[in-house]
Short mmCIF file of C-alpha atoms and ligand atoms in Angstrom, two decimals:
data_model
loop_
_atom_site.label_atom_id
_atom_site.label_comp_id
_atom_site.label_asym_id
_atom_site.label_seq_id
_atom_site.Cartn_x
_atom_site.Cartn_y
_atom_site.Cartn_z
CA UNK A 1 105.79 -68.76 66.31
CA UNK A 2 103.03 -70.31 68.29
CA UNK A 3 104.80 -72.10 70.95
CA UNK A 4 102.32 -74.62 73.03
CA UNK A 5 103.63 -75.62 76.22
CA UNK A 6 102.35 -78.37 78.48
CA UNK A 7 102.76 -78.51 81.98
CA UNK A 8 104.16 -74.76 82.15
CA UNK A 9 102.42 -74.24 85.87
CA UNK A 10 104.85 -76.76 86.99
CA UNK A 11 108.39 -76.61 88.04
CA UNK A 12 110.69 -76.82 84.81
CA UNK A 13 107.55 -75.61 82.35
CA UNK A 14 107.47 -72.33 84.44
CA UNK A 15 110.81 -71.92 84.03
CA UNK A 16 110.68 -72.28 80.42
CA UNK A 17 107.55 -70.03 80.06
CA UNK A 18 109.70 -67.27 81.53
CA UNK A 19 112.73 -68.07 79.52
CA UNK A 20 110.71 -67.96 76.32
CA UNK A 21 109.14 -64.69 76.88
CA UNK A 22 112.08 -63.07 77.65
CA UNK A 23 114.32 -64.31 74.87
CA UNK A 24 111.76 -64.56 72.31
CA UNK A 25 109.16 -61.61 72.73
CA UNK A 26 107.85 -62.06 69.30
CA UNK A 27 106.78 -65.54 69.92
CA UNK A 28 103.28 -66.47 71.36
CA UNK A 29 103.39 -68.88 74.33
CA UNK A 30 100.08 -71.09 74.82
CA UNK A 31 100.20 -72.87 78.05
CA UNK A 32 98.18 -75.99 78.61
CA UNK A 33 98.01 -77.47 82.45
CA UNK A 34 95.87 -79.54 84.43
CA UNK A 35 96.87 -77.61 87.42
CA UNK A 36 96.98 -80.96 89.30
CA UNK A 37 98.77 -80.77 92.88
CA UNK A 38 102.25 -79.83 91.37
CA UNK A 39 100.60 -77.32 89.14
CA UNK A 40 100.32 -73.89 90.42
CA UNK A 41 99.01 -70.82 88.68
CA UNK A 42 100.39 -68.06 91.16
CA UNK A 43 103.54 -69.36 89.72
CA UNK A 44 102.37 -67.75 86.49
CA UNK A 45 100.91 -64.58 88.08
CA UNK A 46 103.58 -62.25 86.50
CA UNK A 47 103.05 -63.45 83.31
CA UNK A 48 99.06 -63.71 82.98
CA UNK A 49 98.42 -60.14 81.34
CA UNK A 50 101.41 -60.34 78.91
CA UNK A 51 99.50 -60.36 75.31
CA UNK A 52 101.93 -63.16 74.23
CA UNK A 53 100.92 -65.57 76.53
CA UNK A 54 97.59 -67.70 76.90
CA UNK A 55 96.54 -70.15 79.96
CA UNK A 56 94.48 -73.18 79.25
CA UNK A 57 93.47 -75.24 82.21
CA UNK A 58 93.18 -78.72 80.07
CA UNK A 59 94.19 -82.32 80.95
CA UNK A 60 96.67 -83.44 78.09
CA UNK A 61 94.48 -86.53 78.10
CA UNK A 62 91.26 -84.85 77.38
CA UNK A 63 91.33 -85.59 73.13
CA UNK A 64 88.33 -83.26 72.09
CA UNK A 65 89.68 -80.12 74.39
CA UNK A 66 93.25 -80.77 72.88
CA UNK A 67 91.83 -80.87 69.54
CA UNK A 68 89.79 -77.61 70.33
CA UNK A 69 92.98 -75.70 71.20
CA UNK A 70 95.27 -77.02 68.37
CA UNK A 71 92.25 -75.89 66.02
CA UNK A 72 92.33 -72.55 67.60
CA UNK A 73 95.56 -71.63 68.51
CA UNK A 74 97.57 -73.79 65.43
CA UNK A 75 100.77 -74.08 67.27
CA UNK A 76 103.96 -74.44 65.29
CA UNK A 77 105.77 -75.99 67.98
CA UNK A 78 104.37 -78.13 70.75
CA UNK A 79 107.06 -78.78 73.98
CA UNK A 80 105.65 -81.50 76.30
CA UNK A 81 106.66 -80.80 80.29
CA UNK A 82 103.49 -82.21 81.50
CA UNK A 83 103.79 -85.39 83.44
CA UNK A 84 103.41 -86.93 86.71
CA UNK A 85 107.00 -86.77 87.83
CA UNK A 86 107.82 -87.61 91.35
CA UNK A 87 109.16 -91.66 91.56
CA UNK A 88 107.85 -91.89 95.23
CA UNK A 89 104.12 -91.24 94.35
CA UNK A 90 104.51 -93.55 91.02
CA UNK A 91 105.68 -96.16 93.79
CA UNK A 92 102.32 -95.33 95.58
CA UNK A 93 99.75 -95.06 92.60
CA UNK A 94 101.21 -96.10 89.49
CA UNK A 95 97.89 -95.65 87.40
CA UNK A 96 97.81 -91.73 86.71
CA UNK A 97 101.73 -91.84 85.56
CA UNK A 98 100.61 -94.10 82.69
CA UNK A 99 97.62 -92.10 81.83
CA UNK A 100 99.26 -88.38 81.92
CA UNK A 101 102.63 -89.47 80.79
CA UNK A 102 101.93 -92.14 78.07
CA UNK A 103 98.13 -91.76 76.91
CA UNK A 104 98.69 -87.96 77.41
CA UNK A 105 101.79 -87.86 74.92
CA UNK A 106 99.82 -89.68 72.49
CA UNK A 107 97.06 -87.36 72.53
CA UNK A 108 99.15 -84.46 71.95
CA UNK A 109 101.30 -86.38 68.91
CA UNK A 110 97.73 -87.00 67.30
CA UNK A 111 96.83 -83.37 67.36
CA UNK A 112 100.27 -82.57 66.08
CA UNK A 113 99.97 -84.52 63.20
CA UNK A 114 96.46 -83.60 62.69
CA UNK A 115 97.24 -79.74 62.77
CA UNK A 116 101.04 -80.10 61.19
CA UNK A 117 102.80 -79.00 63.64
CA UNK A 118 106.56 -78.18 62.58
CA UNK A 119 108.04 -79.89 65.90
CA UNK A 120 107.03 -82.03 68.61
CA UNK A 121 109.25 -81.84 71.74
CA UNK A 122 109.34 -84.62 74.39
CA UNK A 123 110.87 -83.41 77.76
CA UNK A 124 112.01 -86.62 78.83
CA UNK A 125 114.37 -87.85 81.71
CA UNK A 126 117.89 -89.49 82.49
CA UNK A 127 115.92 -92.27 84.29
CA UNK A 128 114.63 -93.94 81.08
CA UNK A 129 118.34 -95.30 81.33
CA UNK A 130 117.85 -96.97 84.44
CA UNK A 131 121.01 -96.59 87.12
CA UNK A 132 124.69 -96.90 87.09
CA UNK A 133 126.54 -98.52 89.93
CA UNK A 134 128.18 -96.40 92.40
CA UNK A 135 131.85 -98.14 91.90
CA UNK A 136 132.17 -97.34 88.16
CA UNK A 137 132.64 -93.70 87.85
CA UNK A 138 133.68 -94.14 84.40
CA UNK A 139 130.08 -95.11 83.12
CA UNK A 140 127.75 -92.29 81.92
CA UNK A 141 124.40 -92.47 79.94
CA UNK A 142 124.74 -91.73 76.11
CA UNK A 143 122.04 -91.55 73.86
CA UNK A 144 122.55 -94.91 72.77
CA UNK A 145 122.37 -96.32 76.12
CA UNK A 146 119.57 -99.02 76.17
CA UNK A 147 116.48 -97.70 77.99
CA UNK A 148 116.40 -99.95 81.55
CA UNK A 149 113.74 -98.38 83.65
CA UNK A 150 113.39 -99.17 87.55
CA UNK A 151 109.95 -97.19 88.52
CA UNK A 152 106.44 -96.85 87.54
CA UNK A 153 107.57 -93.15 86.68
CA UNK A 154 110.64 -93.77 84.75
CA UNK A 155 108.64 -96.73 82.90
CA UNK A 156 106.08 -94.43 81.74
CA UNK A 157 108.63 -91.90 80.64
CA UNK A 158 110.21 -94.54 78.86
CA UNK A 159 106.97 -95.80 77.07
CA UNK A 160 106.46 -92.51 75.94
CA UNK A 161 109.72 -92.14 74.64
CA UNK A 162 109.36 -95.03 72.30
CA UNK A 163 105.86 -93.67 71.32
CA UNK A 164 107.58 -90.94 69.97
CA UNK A 165 110.17 -92.42 67.96
CA UNK A 166 107.59 -94.44 66.71
CA UNK A 167 105.46 -91.18 65.56
CA UNK A 168 108.43 -90.42 63.96
CA UNK A 169 108.98 -93.51 61.98
CA UNK A 170 105.60 -94.73 61.20
CA UNK A 171 103.86 -90.97 60.56
CA UNK A 172 106.88 -88.68 59.70
CA UNK A 173 105.91 -86.44 62.96
CA UNK A 174 108.98 -84.34 63.11
CA UNK A 175 109.81 -84.99 66.81
CA UNK A 176 112.89 -84.50 68.95
CA UNK A 177 113.52 -85.82 72.63
CA UNK A 178 115.59 -84.52 75.49
CA UNK A 179 116.58 -86.43 78.28
CA UNK A 180 117.98 -84.59 81.19
CA UNK A 181 119.12 -84.99 84.63
CA UNK A 182 118.13 -83.89 88.05
CA UNK A 183 116.81 -80.27 87.88
CA UNK A 184 116.97 -77.72 90.79
CA UNK A 185 116.26 -73.95 91.22
CA UNK A 186 113.11 -71.87 91.84
CA UNK A 187 109.61 -72.66 91.89
CA UNK A 188 110.12 -76.58 92.52
CA UNK A 189 107.60 -78.31 94.32
CA UNK A 190 108.63 -79.21 97.90
CA UNK A 191 108.31 -82.85 97.63
CA UNK A 192 111.44 -83.08 95.85
CA UNK A 193 114.42 -83.11 97.50
CA UNK A 194 116.26 -79.75 97.42
CA UNK A 195 113.13 -78.03 98.08
CA UNK A 196 111.92 -80.20 100.90
CA UNK A 197 115.23 -80.15 102.62
CA UNK A 198 115.19 -76.28 102.47
CA UNK A 199 111.99 -76.08 103.62
CA UNK A 200 112.02 -78.72 106.58
CA UNK A 201 115.48 -76.91 107.78
CA UNK A 202 113.83 -73.67 107.72
CA UNK A 203 111.03 -75.30 110.06
CA UNK A 204 113.65 -76.91 112.26
CA UNK A 205 111.94 -80.02 111.21
CA UNK A 206 113.83 -83.11 110.82
CA UNK A 207 115.76 -83.80 107.17
CA UNK A 208 114.41 -87.49 106.04
CA UNK A 209 117.55 -88.96 103.68
CA UNK A 210 116.64 -92.45 102.45
CA UNK A 211 119.06 -95.25 103.48
CA UNK A 212 122.34 -93.86 103.88
CA UNK A 213 122.24 -91.11 101.57
CA UNK A 214 124.86 -92.30 99.23
CA UNK A 215 122.83 -92.53 96.14
CA UNK A 216 124.03 -90.00 93.26
CA UNK A 217 122.10 -87.58 91.43
CA UNK A 218 123.61 -85.30 88.72
CA UNK A 219 122.43 -81.70 89.30
CA UNK A 220 121.75 -78.84 86.45
CA UNK A 221 120.30 -75.50 87.61
CA UNK A 222 116.75 -75.62 85.79
CA UNK A 223 117.58 -72.14 83.47
CA UNK A 224 120.53 -74.39 81.69
CA UNK A 225 117.74 -77.46 80.97
CA UNK A 226 115.30 -74.75 79.40
CA UNK A 227 118.00 -73.17 77.42
CA UNK A 228 119.10 -76.34 76.12
CA UNK A 229 115.77 -77.22 75.20
CA UNK A 230 115.28 -73.65 73.61
CA UNK A 231 117.94 -74.57 71.68
CA UNK A 232 117.01 -78.15 70.38
CA UNK A 233 113.47 -76.90 69.30
CA UNK A 234 114.94 -73.99 67.04
CA UNK A 235 118.14 -75.81 65.75
CA UNK A 236 118.07 -79.56 67.05
CA UNK A 237 117.76 -82.35 64.31
CA UNK A 238 114.21 -83.96 63.89
CA UNK A 239 114.19 -87.36 64.93
CA UNK A 240 117.14 -87.42 67.13
CA UNK A 241 117.34 -87.48 71.15
CA UNK A 242 119.78 -85.20 73.13
CA UNK A 243 121.07 -85.76 76.87
CA UNK A 244 121.50 -82.84 78.79
CA UNK A 245 123.77 -82.70 81.82
CA UNK A 246 126.27 -80.66 83.30
CA UNK A 247 128.71 -83.08 84.97
CA UNK A 248 127.82 -82.20 88.43
CA UNK A 249 127.26 -85.59 90.46
CA UNK A 250 126.51 -85.19 94.07
CA UNK A 251 125.78 -87.93 96.97
CA UNK A 252 122.33 -86.79 98.45
CA UNK A 253 123.77 -86.67 101.83
CA UNK A 254 126.35 -84.06 100.86
CA UNK A 255 123.65 -81.95 99.34
CA UNK A 256 121.79 -81.73 102.64
CA UNK A 257 124.82 -80.78 104.47
CA UNK A 258 125.54 -78.03 102.35
CA UNK A 259 122.06 -77.05 102.57
CA UNK A 260 121.96 -77.02 106.33
CA UNK A 261 125.29 -75.07 106.36
CA UNK A 262 124.00 -72.59 103.93
CA UNK A 263 120.81 -72.05 106.38
CA UNK A 264 123.08 -72.36 109.36
CA UNK A 265 121.36 -75.37 110.87
CA UNK A 266 122.53 -78.16 112.99
CA UNK A 267 123.16 -81.75 111.17
CA UNK A 268 121.31 -83.51 114.15
CA UNK A 269 118.32 -82.47 111.95
CA UNK A 270 119.53 -85.23 109.25
CA UNK A 271 117.26 -88.31 109.91
CA UNK A 272 118.04 -91.79 107.80
CA UNK A 273 114.87 -93.22 106.86
CA UNK A 274 113.64 -96.50 104.95
CA UNK A 275 115.31 -96.30 101.57
CA UNK A 276 113.25 -95.51 98.48
CA UNK A 277 111.89 -98.94 96.81
CA UNK A 278 114.03 -99.68 93.78
CA UNK A 279 115.93 -96.86 94.65
CA UNK A 280 118.34 -96.12 91.69
CA UNK A 281 121.71 -95.70 92.33
CA UNK A 282 123.64 -93.05 90.35
CA UNK A 283 122.68 -91.13 87.37
CA UNK A 284 125.44 -89.64 85.20
CA UNK A 285 124.77 -87.84 81.94
CA UNK A 286 127.24 -87.52 78.88
CA UNK A 287 126.19 -84.64 77.27
CA UNK A 288 129.15 -84.50 74.56
CA UNK A 289 126.00 -84.75 71.50
CA UNK A 290 124.31 -81.71 72.57
CA UNK A 291 127.62 -79.97 73.22
CA UNK A 292 129.16 -80.97 69.67
CA UNK A 293 126.06 -80.18 67.70
CA UNK A 294 124.34 -77.32 69.25
CA UNK A 295 127.18 -75.64 71.61
CA UNK A 296 125.33 -75.98 74.47
CA UNK A 297 127.21 -75.88 78.14
CA UNK A 298 125.51 -75.39 81.51
CA UNK A 299 126.34 -71.59 82.59
CA UNK A 300 125.37 -72.17 86.23
CA UNK A 301 128.01 -73.80 88.41
CA UNK A 302 126.15 -75.89 91.30
CA UNK A 303 128.02 -73.85 94.19
CA UNK A 304 126.45 -70.45 92.72
CA UNK A 305 123.24 -72.16 91.86
CA UNK A 306 122.34 -73.92 95.18
CA UNK A 307 122.97 -70.28 96.90
CA UNK A 308 120.39 -68.78 94.56
CA UNK A 309 118.06 -71.38 94.92
CA UNK A 310 118.31 -71.13 98.55
CA UNK A 311 118.23 -67.17 98.74
CA UNK A 312 114.83 -67.68 96.02
CA UNK A 313 113.20 -70.24 98.63
CA UNK A 314 114.00 -67.66 101.54
CA UNK A 315 112.61 -64.55 99.46
CA UNK A 316 109.69 -66.50 98.40
CA UNK A 317 108.36 -68.17 101.60
CA UNK A 318 104.46 -67.36 100.82
CA UNK A 319 104.98 -69.46 97.42
CA UNK A 320 106.07 -72.75 99.33
CA UNK A 321 104.33 -72.03 102.59
CA UNK A 322 100.83 -71.81 100.67
CA UNK A 323 101.74 -75.15 98.99
CA UNK A 324 102.60 -76.89 102.36
CA UNK A 325 99.08 -75.34 103.60
CA UNK A 326 97.03 -76.58 100.84
CA UNK A 327 96.25 -72.73 100.01
CA UNK A 328 97.15 -72.83 96.59
CA UNK A 329 94.75 -75.12 95.33
CA UNK A 330 92.02 -72.33 96.06
CA UNK A 331 93.82 -69.60 93.61
CA UNK A 332 92.33 -71.09 90.49
CA UNK A 333 88.74 -70.87 91.77
CA UNK A 334 89.38 -67.56 93.28
CA UNK A 335 90.94 -66.28 89.91
CA UNK A 336 88.32 -67.95 87.29
CA UNK A 337 85.59 -69.22 89.60
CA UNK A 338 83.67 -65.67 88.86
CA UNK A 339 84.64 -65.38 85.48
CA UNK A 340 82.26 -66.25 82.43
CA UNK A 341 83.25 -68.08 79.48
CA UNK A 342 82.89 -65.62 76.62
CA UNK A 343 83.96 -67.48 73.54
P1 NAD B 401 106.34 -80.55 87.99
O1 NAD B 401 105.50 -81.91 88.41
O2 NAD B 401 106.76 -79.80 88.81
O3 NAD B 401 105.19 -80.14 86.92
C1 NAD B 401 104.30 -80.86 86.03
C2 NAD B 401 103.17 -80.18 85.56
O4 NAD B 401 102.49 -80.74 84.73
C3 NAD B 401 102.23 -79.56 86.71
O5 NAD B 401 102.16 -78.24 86.47
C4 NAD B 401 101.13 -80.30 86.35
O6 NAD B 401 99.68 -79.50 86.79
C5 NAD B 401 101.07 -80.46 85.08
N1 NAD B 401 100.35 -82.01 84.60
C6 NAD B 401 100.28 -83.15 85.06
N2 NAD B 401 99.43 -83.99 84.77
C7 NAD B 401 98.57 -83.32 83.74
C8 NAD B 401 97.97 -83.65 82.69
N3 NAD B 401 97.45 -84.67 82.74
N4 NAD B 401 97.63 -82.48 81.83
C9 NAD B 401 97.80 -81.25 81.56
N5 NAD B 401 99.09 -80.96 82.92
C10 NAD B 401 99.50 -81.80 83.71
O7 NAD B 401 107.11 -81.68 86.97
P2 NAD B 401 108.56 -80.67 86.53
O8 NAD B 401 109.74 -81.31 87.48
O9 NAD B 401 108.76 -79.60 86.39
O10 NAD B 401 109.13 -81.90 85.07
C11 NAD B 401 108.40 -81.45 83.88
C12 NAD B 401 108.95 -82.17 82.87
O11 NAD B 401 110.70 -82.46 82.70
C13 NAD B 401 108.66 -83.96 83.40
O12 NAD B 401 108.13 -84.74 82.03
C14 NAD B 401 109.48 -84.70 83.90
O13 NAD B 401 109.50 -86.16 83.44
C15 NAD B 401 110.61 -84.15 83.28
N6 NAD B 401 111.77 -84.03 83.91
C16 NAD B 401 111.89 -83.35 85.20
C17 NAD B 401 113.49 -83.60 86.09
C18 NAD B 401 113.30 -83.10 87.09
O14 NAD B 401 114.76 -82.94 87.96
N7 NAD B 401 112.47 -82.43 87.85
C19 NAD B 401 114.30 -83.75 85.27
C20 NAD B 401 114.40 -84.27 84.06
C21 NAD B 401 113.23 -84.25 83.42
O1 DAU B 402 117.01 -87.50 86.97
C1 DAU B 402 115.64 -86.93 86.66
C2 DAU B 402 114.58 -87.22 87.66
O2 DAU B 402 114.94 -86.37 88.58
C3 DAU B 402 113.23 -86.69 86.82
O3 DAU B 402 112.88 -87.15 86.06
C4 DAU B 402 112.16 -86.87 88.01
O4 DAU B 402 110.66 -85.95 87.65
C5 DAU B 402 112.88 -86.04 89.06
O5 DAU B 402 111.63 -85.80 90.65
C6 DAU B 402 114.03 -86.28 89.64
O6 DAU B 402 113.78 -87.55 90.41
P1 DAU B 402 114.69 -88.05 91.64
O7 DAU B 402 114.01 -89.49 91.97
O8 DAU B 402 116.04 -88.47 91.40
O9 DAU B 402 114.44 -87.13 92.59
P2 DAU B 402 114.14 -86.54 93.96
O10 DAU B 402 113.87 -85.18 94.24
O11 DAU B 402 112.75 -87.10 94.34
O12 DAU B 402 115.18 -87.63 95.03
C7 DAU B 402 116.56 -87.25 94.50
C8 DAU B 402 117.66 -88.03 95.59
O13 DAU B 402 116.99 -87.97 97.00
C9 DAU B 402 117.23 -89.80 95.48
O14 DAU B 402 118.26 -90.33 95.43
C10 DAU B 402 116.02 -90.04 96.78
C11 DAU B 402 116.41 -89.00 97.66
N1 DAU B 402 115.48 -88.49 98.42
C12 DAU B 402 114.50 -87.77 97.85
C13 DAU B 402 113.54 -87.31 98.78
C14 DAU B 402 111.88 -86.49 98.65
C15 DAU B 402 115.80 -88.43 99.74
O15 DAU B 402 116.80 -89.16 100.36
N2 DAU B 402 114.84 -87.97 100.95
C16 DAU B 402 113.38 -87.49 100.43
O16 DAU B 402 112.88 -86.82 101.02
#
C-alpha cells in the first residue's frame, strides 16, 4: 500500500513514519511536509535513503502541487498530521492556523476524492471538546461530547473535523478521525511543555509555569498514539471518530517537578508566569471505544515514558540545540540546495 503522511517531519508524524516503516516494511510511505519552523528534516535523516520512503517539501494548501503528488504517487491511504499545532502561537497569530488546519485539510480531501483514496484519516485532538472543570474528576470526553473550543488552534482543528464529516456524508469520502490527548516523547519541538522544561532545566534557566500550574493534561507516550492510528487506518470503521488516551491525568506543576527531580535540578528554577489566555483547565479522554472495537490499549506507563523521554533529550542534545539556535532551518538548503530536479 501507498500511505501518504503529511506533517511527517514534525513530532508525531515522524514517530508514525518510523513505526510504519518498521511494522509494515511492505508499505511505501510518501511524506509531504512544508518544513515550517516545526518541521525538521534532520529528524528523518535515518529513513531518507529507505527505498520505501519518499519526501516532498510541499505545502498542503498548495492545490496544484498536492494534485501532482497524488497523480504521481497514487496513495491508498492519506494520514493528515500536518498542522499548526501550538496553542500559544494561535493566540498570537490565528490566520495561519485557519489556512493550514482548515484549507489544507480541504485540499487534501479534494485530492483524495479525485484520486479515489481508500481511506482519509484526520489526526485531530481532544482540544476540540473544550475543557472539563477541575472539580469534576468523574467527567471525561467521549466521541459524543459536543465540540466546544477555546483557542484559535482548537477551533481550527474542530473546523477541520466538521469538514471531514461533511466530505464523508456529502461525497462519500471514506474518512476516519482520531482525537488524542497530550503526547510526549522523542522529537517533540521544544516549545511544548515537556521538552521546553527539560531544555531549560538542563541550561539552569527558569521553568515558566503558567498561572498556578494546576491545569490538568492527560499524557500519552507518542508511540502509543501512533499505534492507535495504525490500527484505525487498517481496521477502523469508515465514518467513525475514535478518542485516544491512556487515563493518565497530571497537573502541569507535578510534571515540571518530576522533570526537575529526574535531572537533579532544584525546584527554585520554577517561576510562575502570566497565565495563557483562555487556558483550558482539564482534558481527560475516555478511550473505551477504541479499546472495545480495536483492542487498543496504551503500552507505556508514564513513569517509564517520562524517563525514556528525558534520556532521549539527554542523548540527542544536538537535535534540540540546533532548533534553539535556529541551525536546523539551514539543513534543507544544505541537503537540497545543490541538487537539480531530475523529473
Ligand atoms: P508539530 O507542530 O510537531 O508538527 C507539525 C508538522 O506539520 C511539521 O513538520 C510542519 O512542518 C508540518 N506542517 C505545518 N504546516 C504545514 C503545511 N501547510 N503543509 C505541510 N506541512 C505542514 O505537530 P505535532 O505535535 O506532531 O502534531 C501533529 C498532529 O497531531 C497535529 O494535527 C495536531 O493537531 C495533532 N495532535 C497533537 C497532539 C500533541 O500532543 N502534540 C495531540 C493530539 C493531536
Ligand atoms: O491535548 C492535545 C494538545 O496538546 C494538542 O492538540 C496540541 O497540539 C499540543 O500542543 C498540546 O496542547 P497543550 O496546550 O495542552 O500543550 P502545551 O505543551 O503547550 O501545554 C501543556 C500545558 O502546560 C498547558 O496547560 C499549558 C502549560 N504550559 C505550557 C508551556 C509551553 C506552561 O505552564 N508553561 C509553558 O511554558
